[in-house]
XYZ file of C-alpha atoms in Angstrom:
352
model
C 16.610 -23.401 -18.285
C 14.392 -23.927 -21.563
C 14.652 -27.115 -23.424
C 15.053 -27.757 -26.692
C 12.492 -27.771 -29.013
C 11.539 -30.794 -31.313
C 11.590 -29.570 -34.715
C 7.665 -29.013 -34.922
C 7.720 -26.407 -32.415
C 5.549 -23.858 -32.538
C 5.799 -20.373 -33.782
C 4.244 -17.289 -32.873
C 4.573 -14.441 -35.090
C 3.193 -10.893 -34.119
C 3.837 -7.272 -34.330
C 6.456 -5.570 -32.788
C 8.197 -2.292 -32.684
C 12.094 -2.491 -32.491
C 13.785 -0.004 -29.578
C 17.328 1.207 -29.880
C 18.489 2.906 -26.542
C 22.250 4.043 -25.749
C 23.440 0.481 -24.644
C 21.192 -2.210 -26.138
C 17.979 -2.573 -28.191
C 14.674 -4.092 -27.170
C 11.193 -4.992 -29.178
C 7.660 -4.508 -27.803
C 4.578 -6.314 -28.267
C 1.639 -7.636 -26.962
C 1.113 -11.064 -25.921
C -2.267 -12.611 -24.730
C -1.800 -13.733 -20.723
C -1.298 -17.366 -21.568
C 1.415 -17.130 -23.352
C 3.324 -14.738 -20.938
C 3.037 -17.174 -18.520
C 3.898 -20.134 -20.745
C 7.301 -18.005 -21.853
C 8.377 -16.700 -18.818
C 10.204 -18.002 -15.760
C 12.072 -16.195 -12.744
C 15.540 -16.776 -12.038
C 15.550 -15.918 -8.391
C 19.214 -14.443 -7.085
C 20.767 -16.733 -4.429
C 18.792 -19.556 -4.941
C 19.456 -19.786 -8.972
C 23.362 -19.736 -10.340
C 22.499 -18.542 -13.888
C 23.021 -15.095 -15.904
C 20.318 -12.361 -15.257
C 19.088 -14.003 -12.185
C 18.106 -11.248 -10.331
C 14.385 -11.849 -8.719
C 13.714 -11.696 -5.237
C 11.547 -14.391 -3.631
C 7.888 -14.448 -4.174
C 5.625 -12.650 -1.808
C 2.225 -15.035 -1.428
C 0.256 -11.959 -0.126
C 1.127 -9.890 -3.352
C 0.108 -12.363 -5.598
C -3.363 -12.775 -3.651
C -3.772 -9.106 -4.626
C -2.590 -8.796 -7.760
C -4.729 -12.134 -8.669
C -7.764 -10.136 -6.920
C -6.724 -7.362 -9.488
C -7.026 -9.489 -12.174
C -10.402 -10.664 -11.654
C -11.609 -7.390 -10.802
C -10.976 -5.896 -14.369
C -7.756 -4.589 -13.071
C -5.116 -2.560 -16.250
C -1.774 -3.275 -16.394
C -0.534 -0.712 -18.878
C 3.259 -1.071 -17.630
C 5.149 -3.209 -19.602
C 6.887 -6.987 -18.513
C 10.047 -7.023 -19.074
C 11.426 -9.985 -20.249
C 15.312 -11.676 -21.412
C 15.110 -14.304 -23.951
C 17.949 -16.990 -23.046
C 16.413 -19.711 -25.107
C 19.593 -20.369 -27.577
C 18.612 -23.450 -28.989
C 15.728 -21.329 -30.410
C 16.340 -17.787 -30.602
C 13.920 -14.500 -31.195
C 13.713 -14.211 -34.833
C 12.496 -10.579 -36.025
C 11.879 -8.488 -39.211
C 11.295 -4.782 -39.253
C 7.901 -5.328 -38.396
C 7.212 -9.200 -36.472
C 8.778 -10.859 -33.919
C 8.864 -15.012 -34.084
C 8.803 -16.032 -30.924
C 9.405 -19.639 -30.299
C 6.146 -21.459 -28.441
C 8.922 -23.128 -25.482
C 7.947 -22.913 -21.804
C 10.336 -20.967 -19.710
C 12.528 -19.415 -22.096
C 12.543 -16.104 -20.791
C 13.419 -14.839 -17.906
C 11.745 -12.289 -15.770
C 13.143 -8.675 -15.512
C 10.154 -6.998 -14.201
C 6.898 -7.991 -13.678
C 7.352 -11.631 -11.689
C 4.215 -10.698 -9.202
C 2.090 -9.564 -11.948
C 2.663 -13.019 -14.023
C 2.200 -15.115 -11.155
C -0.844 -13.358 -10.119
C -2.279 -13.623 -13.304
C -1.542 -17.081 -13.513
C -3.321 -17.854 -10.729
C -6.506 -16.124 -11.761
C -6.222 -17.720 -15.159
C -6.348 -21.252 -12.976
C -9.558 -20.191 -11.423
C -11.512 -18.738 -14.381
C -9.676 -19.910 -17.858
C -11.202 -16.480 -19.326
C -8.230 -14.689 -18.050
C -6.013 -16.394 -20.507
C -6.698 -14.056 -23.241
C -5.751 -10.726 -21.401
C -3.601 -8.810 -23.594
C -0.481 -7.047 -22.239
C 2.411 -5.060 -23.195
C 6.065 -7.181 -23.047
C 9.382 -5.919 -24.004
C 12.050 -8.352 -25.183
C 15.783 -8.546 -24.632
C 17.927 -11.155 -25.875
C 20.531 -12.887 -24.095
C 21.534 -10.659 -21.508
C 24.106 -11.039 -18.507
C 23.589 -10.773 -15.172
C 24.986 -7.296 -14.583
C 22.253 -6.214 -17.327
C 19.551 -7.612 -16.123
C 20.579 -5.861 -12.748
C 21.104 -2.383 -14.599
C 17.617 -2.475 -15.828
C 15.817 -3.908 -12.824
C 17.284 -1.097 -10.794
C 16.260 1.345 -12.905
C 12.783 0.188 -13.001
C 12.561 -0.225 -9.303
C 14.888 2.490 -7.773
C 15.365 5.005 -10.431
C 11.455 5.323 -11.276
C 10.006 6.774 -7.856
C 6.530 5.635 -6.741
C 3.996 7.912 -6.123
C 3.290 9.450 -3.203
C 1.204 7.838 -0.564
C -1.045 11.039 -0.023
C -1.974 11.350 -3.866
C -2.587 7.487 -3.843
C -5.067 7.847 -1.224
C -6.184 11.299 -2.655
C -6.779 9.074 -5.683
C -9.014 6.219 -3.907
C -11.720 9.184 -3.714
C -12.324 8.999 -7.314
C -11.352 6.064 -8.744
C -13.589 2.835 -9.700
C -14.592 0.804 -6.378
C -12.801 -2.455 -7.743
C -9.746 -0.985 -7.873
C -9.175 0.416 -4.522
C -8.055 -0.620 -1.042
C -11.525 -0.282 0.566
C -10.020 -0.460 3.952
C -8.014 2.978 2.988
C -10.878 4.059 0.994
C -12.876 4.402 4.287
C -9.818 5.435 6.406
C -9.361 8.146 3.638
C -13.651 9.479 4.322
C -12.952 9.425 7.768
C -9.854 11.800 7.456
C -11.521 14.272 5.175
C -14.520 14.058 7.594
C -12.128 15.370 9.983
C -10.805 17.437 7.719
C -13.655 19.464 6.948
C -16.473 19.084 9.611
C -17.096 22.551 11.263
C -16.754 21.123 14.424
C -13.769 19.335 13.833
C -10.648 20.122 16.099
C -8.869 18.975 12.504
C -10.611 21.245 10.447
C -8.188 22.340 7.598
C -5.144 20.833 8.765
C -5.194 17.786 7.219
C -2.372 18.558 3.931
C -4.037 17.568 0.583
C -2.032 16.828 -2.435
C -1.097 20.176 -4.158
C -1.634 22.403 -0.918
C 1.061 24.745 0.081
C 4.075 23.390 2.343
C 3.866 24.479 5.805
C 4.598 23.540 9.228
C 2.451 21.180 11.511
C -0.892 20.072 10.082
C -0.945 16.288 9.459
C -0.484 14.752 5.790
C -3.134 12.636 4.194
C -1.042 9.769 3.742
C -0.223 9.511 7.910
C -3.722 10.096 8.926
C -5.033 7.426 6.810
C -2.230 4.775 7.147
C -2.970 5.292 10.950
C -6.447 4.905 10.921
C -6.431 2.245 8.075
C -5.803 -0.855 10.679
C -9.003 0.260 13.093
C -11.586 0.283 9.684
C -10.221 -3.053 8.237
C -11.951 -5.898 7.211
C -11.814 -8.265 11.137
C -10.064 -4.778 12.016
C -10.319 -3.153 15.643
C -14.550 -1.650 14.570
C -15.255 -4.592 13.337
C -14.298 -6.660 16.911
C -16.059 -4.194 18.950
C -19.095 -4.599 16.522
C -18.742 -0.683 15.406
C -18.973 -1.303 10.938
C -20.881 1.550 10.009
C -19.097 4.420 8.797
C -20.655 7.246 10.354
C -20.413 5.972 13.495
C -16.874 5.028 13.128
C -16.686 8.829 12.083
C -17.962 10.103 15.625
C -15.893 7.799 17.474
C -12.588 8.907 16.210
C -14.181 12.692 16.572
C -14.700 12.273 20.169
C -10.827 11.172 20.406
C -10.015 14.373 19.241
C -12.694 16.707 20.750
C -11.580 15.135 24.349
C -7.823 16.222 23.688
C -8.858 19.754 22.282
C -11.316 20.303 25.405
C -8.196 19.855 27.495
C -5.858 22.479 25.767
C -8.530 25.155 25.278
C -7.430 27.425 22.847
C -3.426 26.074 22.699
C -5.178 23.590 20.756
C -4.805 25.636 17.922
C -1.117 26.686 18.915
C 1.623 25.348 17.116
C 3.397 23.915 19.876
C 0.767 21.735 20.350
C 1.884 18.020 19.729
C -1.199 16.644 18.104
C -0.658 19.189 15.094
C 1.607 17.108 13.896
C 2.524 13.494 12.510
C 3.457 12.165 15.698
C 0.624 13.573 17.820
C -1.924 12.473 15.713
C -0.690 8.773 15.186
C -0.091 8.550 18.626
C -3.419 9.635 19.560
C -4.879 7.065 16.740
C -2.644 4.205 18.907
C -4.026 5.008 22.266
C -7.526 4.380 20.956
C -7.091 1.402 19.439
C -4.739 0.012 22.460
C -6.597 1.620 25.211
C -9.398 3.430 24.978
C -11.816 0.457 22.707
C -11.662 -1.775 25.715
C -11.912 0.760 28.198
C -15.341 2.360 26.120
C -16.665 -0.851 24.959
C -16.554 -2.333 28.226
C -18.438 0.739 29.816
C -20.416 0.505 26.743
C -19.577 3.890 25.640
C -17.479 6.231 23.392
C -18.748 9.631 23.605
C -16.143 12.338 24.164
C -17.334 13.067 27.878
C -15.953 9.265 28.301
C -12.877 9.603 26.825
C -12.395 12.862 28.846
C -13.293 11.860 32.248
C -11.102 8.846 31.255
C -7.618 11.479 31.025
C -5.973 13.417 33.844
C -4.290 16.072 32.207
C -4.006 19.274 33.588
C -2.740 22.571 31.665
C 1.221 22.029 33.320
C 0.901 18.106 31.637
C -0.334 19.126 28.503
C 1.490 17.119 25.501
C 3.669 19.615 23.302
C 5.854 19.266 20.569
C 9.429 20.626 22.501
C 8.848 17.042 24.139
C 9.519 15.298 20.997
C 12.286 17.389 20.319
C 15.296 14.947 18.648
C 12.749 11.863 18.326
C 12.433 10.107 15.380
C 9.164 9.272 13.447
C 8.118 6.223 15.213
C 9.707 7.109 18.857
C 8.218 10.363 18.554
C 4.686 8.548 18.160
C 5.246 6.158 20.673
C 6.259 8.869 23.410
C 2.851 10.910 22.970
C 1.142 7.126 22.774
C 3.337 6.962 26.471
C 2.341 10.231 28.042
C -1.374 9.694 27.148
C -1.156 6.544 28.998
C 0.471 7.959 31.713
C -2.589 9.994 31.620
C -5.272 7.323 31.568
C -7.532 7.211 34.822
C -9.795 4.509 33.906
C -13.297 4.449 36.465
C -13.523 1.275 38.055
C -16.844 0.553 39.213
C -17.002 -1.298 42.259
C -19.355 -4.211 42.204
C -20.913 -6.496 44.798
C -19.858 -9.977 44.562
C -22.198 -12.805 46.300
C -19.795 -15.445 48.303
């Protein structure tokens, strides 16, 4: 893909260190962000015939965020992974440097295509961005079936984190770098989590507690209450932004189901102990009970009760998820519980 070069090309020399693994040897440096992006290219499979295309198609959201990332101070201590197919003007290296011809798109992309084009686009809006230093390994000249050897590795191999220590993680870290809208999901669930009056107190699972059965992990309760706190989210529309009151709101779900089982609240047959229970519970709110509350201009728990018929024989538990799956499990409590809903009318006088 890289053209030749005139003879006046030209060259970059820096440090590198040179990498010998089992099946083929790589050199790391640093390069400043401009010249990543000047360097590298991605050969996307299906839609490019070369060797070592083995990209998938951009994702436009992704590289909003990762630009956003950018320009917030964002690290990127990971390495991009590059393959140098430029043979008209090859990688030249000494124990110590790298050359490293100055020739637009003579690399491709192993890992790392968002990050580039992310910071590309933040170097377009604020030039300052061009001299962000990052880590880049080389290759040289690989196939197709290597380039796919090493971008599985990176991406199935390597296992992300988990989604509870992630969000764990958001309670510490610096504000720039987190997902806000999680980031107040995540205070709302330890809210729950640890208010005295809570019908969730200590059953929310923390990273590093003890495996056991029921209680709800960190990671479900927030990804469930993440789309009701976002930015033009389900608060926002009903005019509910600040956090303590979005707090009470989602306490009153939950008191109003635990008034109705009494003291099997606490018993672990008890649906809303669980995954399921709670995510279906979070659903019904959002789908039900904000236009049913905001329309009678109120969310308190005595609401939300009067607003359920369900007697102790009706009572959600989890034997009736028995054999669901995940999401059909949620969306049979989010069924029953509508079932359940006895809105109030009021009757009004209309002038003819």
């Amino acid at each position: 893909m890289a053209t030749r070069k005139p003879k006046t090309t030209k060259i970059l020399t820096v440090p590198c260190i040179h990498v010998k693994q089992e099946k083929h040897s790589f050199f790391l440096t640093k390069l400043d962000a401009k010249t990543i992006t000047l360097l590298s290219y991605a050969a996307v499979r299906g839609q490019s015939a070369e060797e070592g295309a083995v990209q998938r198609v951009l994702n436009t959201s992704r590289i909003v965020n990762i630009k956003r990332f950018v320009m917030n101070g964002g690290n990127f201590p990971n390495a991009f992974v590059l393959n140098w197919v430029n043979t008209d003007q090859p990688l030249e290296f000494t124990d110590t440097d790298i050359d490293i011809p100055m020739v637009a798109q003579s690399a491709q992309i192993i890992d790392g295509q968002h990050r580039i084009a992310g910071i590309r686009e933040a170097i377009q809006e604020d030039e300052r961005w061009s001299k962000l230093e990052v880590p880049v390994v080389f290759y040289a000249g690989l196939g197709t079936q290597e380039c796919a050897d090493i971008f599985l590795s990176i991406n199935t191999e390597q296992k992300p984190v988990p989604r509870s220590l992630v969000f764990d993680l958001y309670g510490v870290a610096s504000a720039e770098i987190v997902d806000q809208a999680a980031e107040r999901a995540r205070d709302i669930v330890i809210f729950l989590n640890e208010d005295d009056d809570s019908p969730y107190k200590g059953q929310i699972k923390l990273p590093g507690a003890p495996t056991r059965r029921g209680g709800i992990a960190l990671s479900t309760a927030v990804s469930a209450i993440k789309p009701l706190v976002e930015e033009r989210g389900d608060f926002e529309r009903i005019g509910v932004k600040e956090l303590n009151m979005q707090k009470q709101i989602i306490m009153n779900l939950f008191t109003a189901l635990s008034d109705k089982y009494g003291s099997k609240w606490w018993e672990k047959e008890n649906a809303f102990m669980y995954a399921a229970g709670f995510t279906g519970a979070i659903n019904f709110l959002q789908l039900k009970l904000f236009p049913y509350c905001n329309q009678r201009g109120s969310f308190t728990s005595k609401t939300i009760d009067e607003s359920l018929n369900m007697p102790e024989n009706r009572l959600i538990e989890q034997a009736d998820l028995k054999s669901l799956g995940g999401t059909e499990a949620t969306k049979r409590v989010y069924e029953r519980l509508n079932e359940q809903f006895r809105p109030k009318v009021e009757a009004k006088d209309f002038e003819i």
